[in-house]
Coordinates of C-alpha atoms in Angstrom, one line a residue:
Chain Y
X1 CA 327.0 25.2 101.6
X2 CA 325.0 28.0 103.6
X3 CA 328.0 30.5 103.1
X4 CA 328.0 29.9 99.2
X5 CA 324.0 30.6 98.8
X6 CA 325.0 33.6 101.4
X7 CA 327.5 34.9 98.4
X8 CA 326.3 34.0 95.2
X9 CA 322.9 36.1 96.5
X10 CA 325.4 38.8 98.0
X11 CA 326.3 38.9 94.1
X12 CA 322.9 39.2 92.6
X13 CA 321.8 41.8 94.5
X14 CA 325.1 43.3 94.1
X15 CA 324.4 43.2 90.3
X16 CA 321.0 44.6 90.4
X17 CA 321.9 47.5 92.4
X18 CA 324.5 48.3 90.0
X19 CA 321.7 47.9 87.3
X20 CA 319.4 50.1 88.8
X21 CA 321.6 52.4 89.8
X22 CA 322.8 53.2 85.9
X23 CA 319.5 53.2 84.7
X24 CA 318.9 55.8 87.2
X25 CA 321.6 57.7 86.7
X26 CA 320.9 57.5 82.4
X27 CA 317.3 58.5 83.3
X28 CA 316.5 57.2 79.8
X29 CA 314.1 54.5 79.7
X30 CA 315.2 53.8 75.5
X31 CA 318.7 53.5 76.6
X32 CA 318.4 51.8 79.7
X33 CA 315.5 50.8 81.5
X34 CA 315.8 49.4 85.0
X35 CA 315.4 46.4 86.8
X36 CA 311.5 46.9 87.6
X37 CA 309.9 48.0 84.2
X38 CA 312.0 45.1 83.0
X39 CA 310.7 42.3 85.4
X40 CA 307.1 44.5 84.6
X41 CA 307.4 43.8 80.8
X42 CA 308.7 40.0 81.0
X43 CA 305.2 39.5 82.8
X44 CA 303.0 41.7 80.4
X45 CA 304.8 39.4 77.4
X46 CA 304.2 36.7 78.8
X47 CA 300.6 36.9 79.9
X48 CA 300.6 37.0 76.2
X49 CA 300.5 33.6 73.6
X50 CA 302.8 35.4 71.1
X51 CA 305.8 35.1 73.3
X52 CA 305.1 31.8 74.6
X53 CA 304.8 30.8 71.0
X54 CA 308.2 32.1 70.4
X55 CA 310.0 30.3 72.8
X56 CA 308.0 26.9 72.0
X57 CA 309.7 27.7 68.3
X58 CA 313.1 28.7 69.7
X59 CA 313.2 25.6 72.3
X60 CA 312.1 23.5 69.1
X61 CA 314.6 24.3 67.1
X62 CA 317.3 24.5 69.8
X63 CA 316.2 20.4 70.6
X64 CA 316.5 19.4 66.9
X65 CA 319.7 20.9 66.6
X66 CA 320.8 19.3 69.6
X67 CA 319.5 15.6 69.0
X68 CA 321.1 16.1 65.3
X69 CA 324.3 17.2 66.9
X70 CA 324.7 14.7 69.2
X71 CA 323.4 11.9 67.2
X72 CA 326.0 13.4 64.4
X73 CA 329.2 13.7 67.6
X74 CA 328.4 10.5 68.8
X75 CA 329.0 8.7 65.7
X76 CA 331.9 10.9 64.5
X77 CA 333.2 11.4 67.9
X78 CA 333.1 8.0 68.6
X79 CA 334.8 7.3 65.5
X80 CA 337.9 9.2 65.8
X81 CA 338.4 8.1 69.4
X82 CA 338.7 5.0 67.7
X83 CA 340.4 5.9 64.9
X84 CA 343.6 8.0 64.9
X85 CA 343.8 8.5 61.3
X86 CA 340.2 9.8 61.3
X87 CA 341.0 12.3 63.7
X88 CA 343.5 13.6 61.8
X89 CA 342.1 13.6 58.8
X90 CA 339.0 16.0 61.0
X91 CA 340.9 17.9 62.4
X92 CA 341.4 20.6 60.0
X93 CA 337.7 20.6 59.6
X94 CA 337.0 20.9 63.1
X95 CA 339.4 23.9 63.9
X96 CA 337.3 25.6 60.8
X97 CA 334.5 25.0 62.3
X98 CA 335.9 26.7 65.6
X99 CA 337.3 29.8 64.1
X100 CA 334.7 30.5 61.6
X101 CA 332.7 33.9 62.9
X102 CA 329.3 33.0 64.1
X103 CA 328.0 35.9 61.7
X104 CA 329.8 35.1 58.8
X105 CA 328.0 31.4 58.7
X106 CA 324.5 33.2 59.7
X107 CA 324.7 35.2 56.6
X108 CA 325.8 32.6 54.1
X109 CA 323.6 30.1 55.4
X110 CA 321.0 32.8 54.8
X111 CA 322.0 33.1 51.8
X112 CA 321.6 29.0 50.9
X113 CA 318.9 28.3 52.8
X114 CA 315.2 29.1 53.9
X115 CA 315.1 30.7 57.6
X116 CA 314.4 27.6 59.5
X117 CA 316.6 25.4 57.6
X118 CA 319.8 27.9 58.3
X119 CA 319.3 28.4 61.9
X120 CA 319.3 24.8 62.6
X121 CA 322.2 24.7 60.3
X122 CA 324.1 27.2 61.9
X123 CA 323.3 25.3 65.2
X124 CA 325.0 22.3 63.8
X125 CA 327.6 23.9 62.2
X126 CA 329.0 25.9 65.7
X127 CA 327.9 23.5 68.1
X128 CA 329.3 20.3 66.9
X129 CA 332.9 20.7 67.5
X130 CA 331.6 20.9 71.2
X131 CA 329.7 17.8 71.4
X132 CA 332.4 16.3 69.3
X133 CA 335.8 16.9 71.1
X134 CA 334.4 15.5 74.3
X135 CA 333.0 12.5 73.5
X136 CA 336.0 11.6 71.0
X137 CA 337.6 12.5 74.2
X138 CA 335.7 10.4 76.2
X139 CA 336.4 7.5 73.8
X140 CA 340.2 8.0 73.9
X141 CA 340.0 7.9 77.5
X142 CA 338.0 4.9 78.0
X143 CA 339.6 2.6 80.6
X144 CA 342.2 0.7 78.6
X145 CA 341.7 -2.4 81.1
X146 CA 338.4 -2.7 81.0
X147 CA 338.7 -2.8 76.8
X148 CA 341.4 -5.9 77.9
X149 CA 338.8 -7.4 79.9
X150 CA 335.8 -6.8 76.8
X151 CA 338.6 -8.6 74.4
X152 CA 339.1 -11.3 76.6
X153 CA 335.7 -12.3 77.1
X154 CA 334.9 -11.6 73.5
X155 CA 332.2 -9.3 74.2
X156 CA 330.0 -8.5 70.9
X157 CA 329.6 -5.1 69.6
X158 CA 326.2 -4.7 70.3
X159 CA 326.6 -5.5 74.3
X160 CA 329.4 -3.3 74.5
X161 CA 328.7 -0.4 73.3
X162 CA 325.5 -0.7 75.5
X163 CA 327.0 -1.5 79.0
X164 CA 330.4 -0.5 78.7
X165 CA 331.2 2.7 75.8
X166 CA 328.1 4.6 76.5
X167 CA 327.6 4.2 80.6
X168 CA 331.9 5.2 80.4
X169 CA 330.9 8.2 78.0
X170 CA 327.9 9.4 80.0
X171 CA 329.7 11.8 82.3
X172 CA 331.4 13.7 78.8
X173 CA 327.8 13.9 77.0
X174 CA 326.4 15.4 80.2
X175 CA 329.4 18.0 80.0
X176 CA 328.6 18.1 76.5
X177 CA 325.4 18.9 77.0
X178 CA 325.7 21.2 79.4
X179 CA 328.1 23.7 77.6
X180 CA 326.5 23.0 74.6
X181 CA 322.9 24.1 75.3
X182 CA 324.2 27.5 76.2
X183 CA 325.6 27.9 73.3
X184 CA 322.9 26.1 70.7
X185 CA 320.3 28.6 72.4
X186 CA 322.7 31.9 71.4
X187 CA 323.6 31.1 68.3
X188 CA 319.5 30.0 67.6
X189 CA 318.6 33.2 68.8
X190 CA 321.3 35.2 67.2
X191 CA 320.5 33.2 63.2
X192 CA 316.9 34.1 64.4
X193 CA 317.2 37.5 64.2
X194 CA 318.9 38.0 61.1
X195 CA 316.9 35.2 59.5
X196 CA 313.3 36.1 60.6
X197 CA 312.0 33.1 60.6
X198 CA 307.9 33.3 61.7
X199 CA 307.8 32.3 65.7
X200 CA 310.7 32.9 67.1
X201 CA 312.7 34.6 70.2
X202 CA 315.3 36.5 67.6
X203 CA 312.3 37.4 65.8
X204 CA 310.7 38.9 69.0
X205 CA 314.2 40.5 69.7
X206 CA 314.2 42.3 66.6
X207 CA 310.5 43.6 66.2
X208 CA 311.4 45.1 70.0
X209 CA 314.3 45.9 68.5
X210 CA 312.9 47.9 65.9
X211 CA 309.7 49.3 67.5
X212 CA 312.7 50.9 69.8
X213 CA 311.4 49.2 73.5
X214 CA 314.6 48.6 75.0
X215 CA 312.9 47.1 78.0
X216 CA 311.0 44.7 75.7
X217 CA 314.8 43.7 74.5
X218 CA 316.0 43.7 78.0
X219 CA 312.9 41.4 78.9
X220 CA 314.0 39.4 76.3
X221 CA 317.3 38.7 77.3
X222 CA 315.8 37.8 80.9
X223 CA 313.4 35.0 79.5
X224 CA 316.7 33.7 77.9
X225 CA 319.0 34.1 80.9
X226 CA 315.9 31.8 82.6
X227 CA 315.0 29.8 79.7
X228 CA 319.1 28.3 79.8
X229 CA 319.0 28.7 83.8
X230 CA 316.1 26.2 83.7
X231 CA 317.7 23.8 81.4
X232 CA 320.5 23.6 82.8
X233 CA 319.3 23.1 86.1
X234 CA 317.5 20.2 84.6
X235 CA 320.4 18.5 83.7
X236 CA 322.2 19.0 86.5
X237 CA 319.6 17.5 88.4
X238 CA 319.5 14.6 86.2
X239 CA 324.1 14.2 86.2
X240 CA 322.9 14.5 90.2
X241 CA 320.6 11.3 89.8
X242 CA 322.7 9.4 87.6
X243 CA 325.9 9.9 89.6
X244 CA 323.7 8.2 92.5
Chain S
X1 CA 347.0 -26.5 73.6
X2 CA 349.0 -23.2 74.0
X3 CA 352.1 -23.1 72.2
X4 CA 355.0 -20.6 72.4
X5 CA 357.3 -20.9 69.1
X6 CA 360.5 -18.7 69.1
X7 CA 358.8 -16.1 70.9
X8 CA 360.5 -12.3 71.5
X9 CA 359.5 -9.8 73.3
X10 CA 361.1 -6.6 74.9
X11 CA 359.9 -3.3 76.4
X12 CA 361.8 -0.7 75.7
X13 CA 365.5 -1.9 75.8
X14 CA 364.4 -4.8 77.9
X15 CA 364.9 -8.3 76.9
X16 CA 361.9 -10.5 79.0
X17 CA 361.8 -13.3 76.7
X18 CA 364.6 -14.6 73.6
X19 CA 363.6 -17.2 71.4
X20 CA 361.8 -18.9 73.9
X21 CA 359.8 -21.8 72.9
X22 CA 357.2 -23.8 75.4
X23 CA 354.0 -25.8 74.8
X24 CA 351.0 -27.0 77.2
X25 CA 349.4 -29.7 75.2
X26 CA 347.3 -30.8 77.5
X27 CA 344.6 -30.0 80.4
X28 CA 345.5 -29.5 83.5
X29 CA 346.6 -26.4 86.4
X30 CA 350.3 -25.1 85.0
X31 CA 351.4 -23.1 88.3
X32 CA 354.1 -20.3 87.7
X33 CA 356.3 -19.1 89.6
X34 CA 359.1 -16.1 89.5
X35 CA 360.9 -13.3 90.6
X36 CA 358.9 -10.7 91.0
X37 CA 359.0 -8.5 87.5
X38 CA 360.8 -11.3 85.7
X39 CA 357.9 -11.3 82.7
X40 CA 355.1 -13.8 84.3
X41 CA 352.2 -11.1 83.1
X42 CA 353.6 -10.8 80.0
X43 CA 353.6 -14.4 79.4
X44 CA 349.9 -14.7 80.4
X45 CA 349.1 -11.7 78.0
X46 CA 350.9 -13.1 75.4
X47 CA 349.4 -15.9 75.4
X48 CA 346.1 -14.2 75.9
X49 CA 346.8 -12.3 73.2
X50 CA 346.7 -8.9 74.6
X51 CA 350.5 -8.6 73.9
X52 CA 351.7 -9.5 70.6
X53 CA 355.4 -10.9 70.5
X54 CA 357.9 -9.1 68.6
X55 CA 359.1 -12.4 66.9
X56 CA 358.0 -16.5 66.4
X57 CA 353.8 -17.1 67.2
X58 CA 352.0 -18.1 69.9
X59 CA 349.2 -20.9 68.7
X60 CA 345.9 -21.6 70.3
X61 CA 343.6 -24.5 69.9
X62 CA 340.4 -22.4 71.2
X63 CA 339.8 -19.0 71.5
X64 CA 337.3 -19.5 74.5
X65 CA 339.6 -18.2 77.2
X66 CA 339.1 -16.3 80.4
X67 CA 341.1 -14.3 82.5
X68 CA 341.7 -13.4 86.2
X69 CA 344.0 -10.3 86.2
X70 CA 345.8 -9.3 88.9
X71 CA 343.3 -6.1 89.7
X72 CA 339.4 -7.0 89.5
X73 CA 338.3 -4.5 86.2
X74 CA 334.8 -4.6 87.0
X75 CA 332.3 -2.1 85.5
X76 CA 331.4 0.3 88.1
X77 CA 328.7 1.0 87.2
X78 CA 327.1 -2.8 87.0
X79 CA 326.5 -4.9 90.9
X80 CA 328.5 -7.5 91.6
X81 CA 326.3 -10.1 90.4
X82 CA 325.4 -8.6 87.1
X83 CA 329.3 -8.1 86.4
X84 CA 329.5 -12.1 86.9
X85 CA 326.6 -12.3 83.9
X86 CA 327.9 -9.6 82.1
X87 CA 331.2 -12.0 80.5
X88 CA 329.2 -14.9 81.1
X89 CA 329.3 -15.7 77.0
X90 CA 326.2 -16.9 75.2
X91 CA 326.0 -21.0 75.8
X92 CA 323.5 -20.5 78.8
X93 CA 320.1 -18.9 79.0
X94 CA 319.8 -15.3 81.0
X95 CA 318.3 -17.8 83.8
X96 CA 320.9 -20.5 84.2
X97 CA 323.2 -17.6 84.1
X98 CA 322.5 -15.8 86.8
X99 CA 322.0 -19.0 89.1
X100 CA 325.0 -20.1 88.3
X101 CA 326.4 -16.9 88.9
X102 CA 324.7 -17.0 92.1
X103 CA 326.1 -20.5 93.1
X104 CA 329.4 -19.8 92.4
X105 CA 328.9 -16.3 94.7
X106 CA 328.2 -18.4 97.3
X107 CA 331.2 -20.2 96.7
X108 CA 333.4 -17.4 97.1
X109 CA 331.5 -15.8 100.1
X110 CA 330.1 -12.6 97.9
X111 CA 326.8 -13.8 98.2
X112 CA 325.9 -10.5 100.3
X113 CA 327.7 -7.9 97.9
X114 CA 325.2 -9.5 95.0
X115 CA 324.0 -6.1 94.3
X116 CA 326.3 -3.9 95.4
X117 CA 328.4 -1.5 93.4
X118 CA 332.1 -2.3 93.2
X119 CA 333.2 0.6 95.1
X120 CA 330.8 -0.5 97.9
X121 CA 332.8 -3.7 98.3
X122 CA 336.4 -4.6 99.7
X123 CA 339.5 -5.4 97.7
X124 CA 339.1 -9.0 98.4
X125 CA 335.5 -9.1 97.8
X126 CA 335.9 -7.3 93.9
X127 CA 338.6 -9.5 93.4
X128 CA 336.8 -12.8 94.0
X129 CA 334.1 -11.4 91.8
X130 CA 336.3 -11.3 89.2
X131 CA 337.5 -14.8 90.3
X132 CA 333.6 -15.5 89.9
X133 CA 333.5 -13.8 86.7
X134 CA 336.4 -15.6 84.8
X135 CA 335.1 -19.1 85.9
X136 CA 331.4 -18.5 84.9
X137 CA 332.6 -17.0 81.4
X138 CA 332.3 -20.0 78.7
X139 CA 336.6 -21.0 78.7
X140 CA 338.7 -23.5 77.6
X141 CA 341.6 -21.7 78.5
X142 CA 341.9 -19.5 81.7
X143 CA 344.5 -17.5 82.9
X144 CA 344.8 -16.6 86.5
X145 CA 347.3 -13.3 87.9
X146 CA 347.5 -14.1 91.3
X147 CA 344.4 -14.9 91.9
X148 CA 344.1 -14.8 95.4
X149 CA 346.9 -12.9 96.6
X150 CA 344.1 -10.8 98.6
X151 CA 342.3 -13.3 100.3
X152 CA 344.0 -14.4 104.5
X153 CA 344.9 -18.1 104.8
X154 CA 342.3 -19.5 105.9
X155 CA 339.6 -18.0 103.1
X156 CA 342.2 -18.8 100.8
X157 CA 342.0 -22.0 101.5
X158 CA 338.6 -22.7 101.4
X159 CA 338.2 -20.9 98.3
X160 CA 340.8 -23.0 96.4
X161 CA 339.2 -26.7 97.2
X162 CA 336.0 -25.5 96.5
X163 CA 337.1 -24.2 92.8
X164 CA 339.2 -26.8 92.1
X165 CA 336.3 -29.2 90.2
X166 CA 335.6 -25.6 88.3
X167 CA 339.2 -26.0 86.9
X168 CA 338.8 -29.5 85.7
X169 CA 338.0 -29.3 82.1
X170 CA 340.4 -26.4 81.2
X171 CA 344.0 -25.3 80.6
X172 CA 344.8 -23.3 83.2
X173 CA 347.7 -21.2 83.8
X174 CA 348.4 -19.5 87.5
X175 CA 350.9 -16.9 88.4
X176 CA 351.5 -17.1 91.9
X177 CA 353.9 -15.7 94.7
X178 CA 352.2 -18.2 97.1
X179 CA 353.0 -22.0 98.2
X180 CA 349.6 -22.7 99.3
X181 CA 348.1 -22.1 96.2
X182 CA 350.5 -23.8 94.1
X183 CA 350.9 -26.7 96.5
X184 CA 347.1 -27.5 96.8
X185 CA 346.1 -26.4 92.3
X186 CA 349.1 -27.4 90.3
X187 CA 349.5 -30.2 88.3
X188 CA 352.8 -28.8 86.9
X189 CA 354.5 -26.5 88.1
X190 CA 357.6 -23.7 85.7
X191 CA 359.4 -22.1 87.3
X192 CA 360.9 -18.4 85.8
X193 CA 364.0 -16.9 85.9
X194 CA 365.1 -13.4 85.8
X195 CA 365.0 -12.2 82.4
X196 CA 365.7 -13.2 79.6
X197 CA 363.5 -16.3 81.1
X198 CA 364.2 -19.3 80.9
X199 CA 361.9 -21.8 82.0
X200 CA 362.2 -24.6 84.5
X201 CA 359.7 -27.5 85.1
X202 CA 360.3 -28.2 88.6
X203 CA 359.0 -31.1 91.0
X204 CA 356.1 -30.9 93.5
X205 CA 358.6 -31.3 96.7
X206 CA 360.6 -28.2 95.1
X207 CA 357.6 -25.8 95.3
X208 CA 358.5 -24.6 99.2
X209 CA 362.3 -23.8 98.1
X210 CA 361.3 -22.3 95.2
X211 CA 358.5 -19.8 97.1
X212 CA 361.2 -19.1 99.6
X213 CA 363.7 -18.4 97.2
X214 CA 361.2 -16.0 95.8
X215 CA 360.2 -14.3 98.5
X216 CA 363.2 -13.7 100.2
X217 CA 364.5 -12.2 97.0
X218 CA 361.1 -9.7 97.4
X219 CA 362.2 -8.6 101.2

């Protein structure tokens, strides 16, 4: 346990020194600026409201998305578990909405929708096949003795999707979750900046962006990096809890 | 009432049963005994209707039934106690539930794993739960897979008289490898060849030879 803080720390600095070192030898701060002015220019932001305002939008956003999508997997998921004929008959819908480019669904959702109604779309449309493969997952691999022993004592629906389906699919949301949020908060950010919606931290990215502060992009990118950090921190602590 | 009528039913290439036709028309503790393998699962699940026979139908007069299988299926993530209340059925109040639930604990020594998890318990112990669990659920039918093929002799033995009154008012079929258990429950007592199974009633007095031919089979 001591020896893995000892190396993942070993790494960071690692990192940072590699960091610094190339900004140092680019000597540009518009290309690259280093590791100080960065950390310096996350603070200045956000002594500010503006960027705290951003990231309440974002995080908004980023949670609707999420409670629609797994609201959305957890009846569709749970569905084709069930259901092998509906998981066929998803399937090809699913593996489009895999390979489709992140970009390509940004601009035509852009193109269909007002800003804030295609970045939760886009959210939807990329993160759902996560959510969704591992909870119908979960549901195929639901312990095929304990359904025996629901038949047999002629459990109702109500009671067993209660104490048995959802306490058995707990540990797949969780993973769910936890590769999903990553994910939901890129592809917000990312339909963000092209969209322009208000309050937003794409928005922010792209008025840095365009006023040409690197750093300000680069101390964007760090408030991300902690924003997910954080979260996911959370619900590790809470899979930490649960498992107890 | 569970009948068999011209029942089939293979796995894979496997004949277990051919056209095999038995009735229980009344109450009372069927014992069954068998080679190890021979199909006595099967024939619970069937007539459980977990398995579904490939040919004839198996009738039921009720559809209340419970079921000790042979390994405890508990929820994990429930205690002991609430798994008991947890198939108890709806013909009691959340109250009477649990103290029956708690009664019957006592009966089966597990009064002390109440609310523990069941991977903080022993074999025996999440087995007897189960034990608990099958005779609190609402039944009018229950099927028992070696029910207490975990327990030593002595437990085993006060276990079974103090259940017996709980088995009174239903149709109960028991698979077991073991004379005590059929000696001190049955009221009748088949007797199951190696497939395709035929099946024997046999006598009270031929229970011993029957075990012994059994298990010397197993060694």
């Amino acid at each position: 346990m001591k020896n893995k803080r000892i190396w993942i720390l070993f790494s960071s600095v690692f990192l940072l020194l590699i960091w610094y070192a190339a900004s140092v030898a680019v000597g540009k701060e518009l290309i690259l600026p280093d590791p100080f002015i960065t950390v310096k220019y996350t603070f200045v932001m956000l002594h500010g409201s503006e960027a705290w305002q951003a990231i309440g939008a974002t995080a908004a956003r980023v949670l609707f998305s999420f409670s629609v999508n797994l609201s959305l997997a957890l009846v569709i998921g749970s569905l084709s578990g069930f259901y092998k004929t509906i998981d066929y008959l998803l399937k090809p819908v699913i593996a489009i909405m895999r390979a489709v480019p992140t970009m390509g669904v940004i601009l035509l959702s852009l193109i269909w929708f007002n800003s804030e109604t295609a970045v939760v779309f886009v959210c939807t449309l990329i993160v759902f096949p996560v959510f969704y493969s591992s909870i119908s997952e979960g549901i195929r691999n639901l312990d095929k003795k304990l359904i025996e022993m629901n038949k047999i004592f002629r459990i109702g629906v109500l009671k067993k999707t209660f104490h048995f389906i959802l306490p058995s699919l707990s540990p797949y949301i969780t993973s769910g979750i936890s590769s999903g949020i990553g994910l939901a908060m890129k592809v917000v950010i990312a339909a963000e900046v092209l969209s322009q919606p208000d309050k937003g931290i794409g928005t922010m990215f792209q008025i840095e962006k365009a006023n040409l502060n690197t750093a300000g992009v680069f101390a964007w990118s760090l408030i991300v990096i902690l924003l997910t950090t954080f979260v996911d921190s959370i619900f590790l602590y809470l899979k930490k809890k649960h498992g107890k | 009432m569970i009948r068999f009528e011209n029942v089939d039913k293979s796995f894979k290439k496997k004949i277990i049963f051919r056209n095999l036709n038995q009735a229980f028309e009344e109450k009372g503790v069927f014992c069954i005994l068998g080679p190890s393998g021979c199909g006595k699962t099967t024939f619970l699940n069937l007539a459980a209707g977990l398995l579904l026979p490939d040919k004839g139908r198996i009738i039921k007069s009720s559809d209340k039934i419970s079921y000790v299988f042979q390994e405890p299926r508990l929820l994990p993530w429930k205690n002991i106690r609430d798994n008991l209340v947890y198939a108890s059925g709806n013909h009691l109040s959340r109250k009477e539930k649990t103290e029956k639930a708690e009664w019957l604990m006592s009966l089966l020594e597990i009064s002390e794993a109440a609310f523990k998890k069941p991977v903080q318990v022993s074999g025996g112990m999440a087995k007897r739960a189960s034990l608990g669990r099958a005779l609190l659920a609402e039944h009018d039918i229950l099927f028992m897979d070696e029910p207490f093929s975990s327990l030593d002799p002595d437990l085993k033995e006060r276990i079974i008289s103090r259940i017996i009154p709980w088995l009174k008012n239903s149709l109960v079929l028991l698979v077991t490898h073991d004379y005590l258990t059929a000696q001190m429950l049955s009221d009748k007592v088949l007797y199951f060849t190696q497939p395709p199974v035929e099946i024997r009633e046999i006598n009270r007095n031929e229970i011993k030879n029957a075990v012994n031919l059994i298990n010397n089979k197993i060694q």
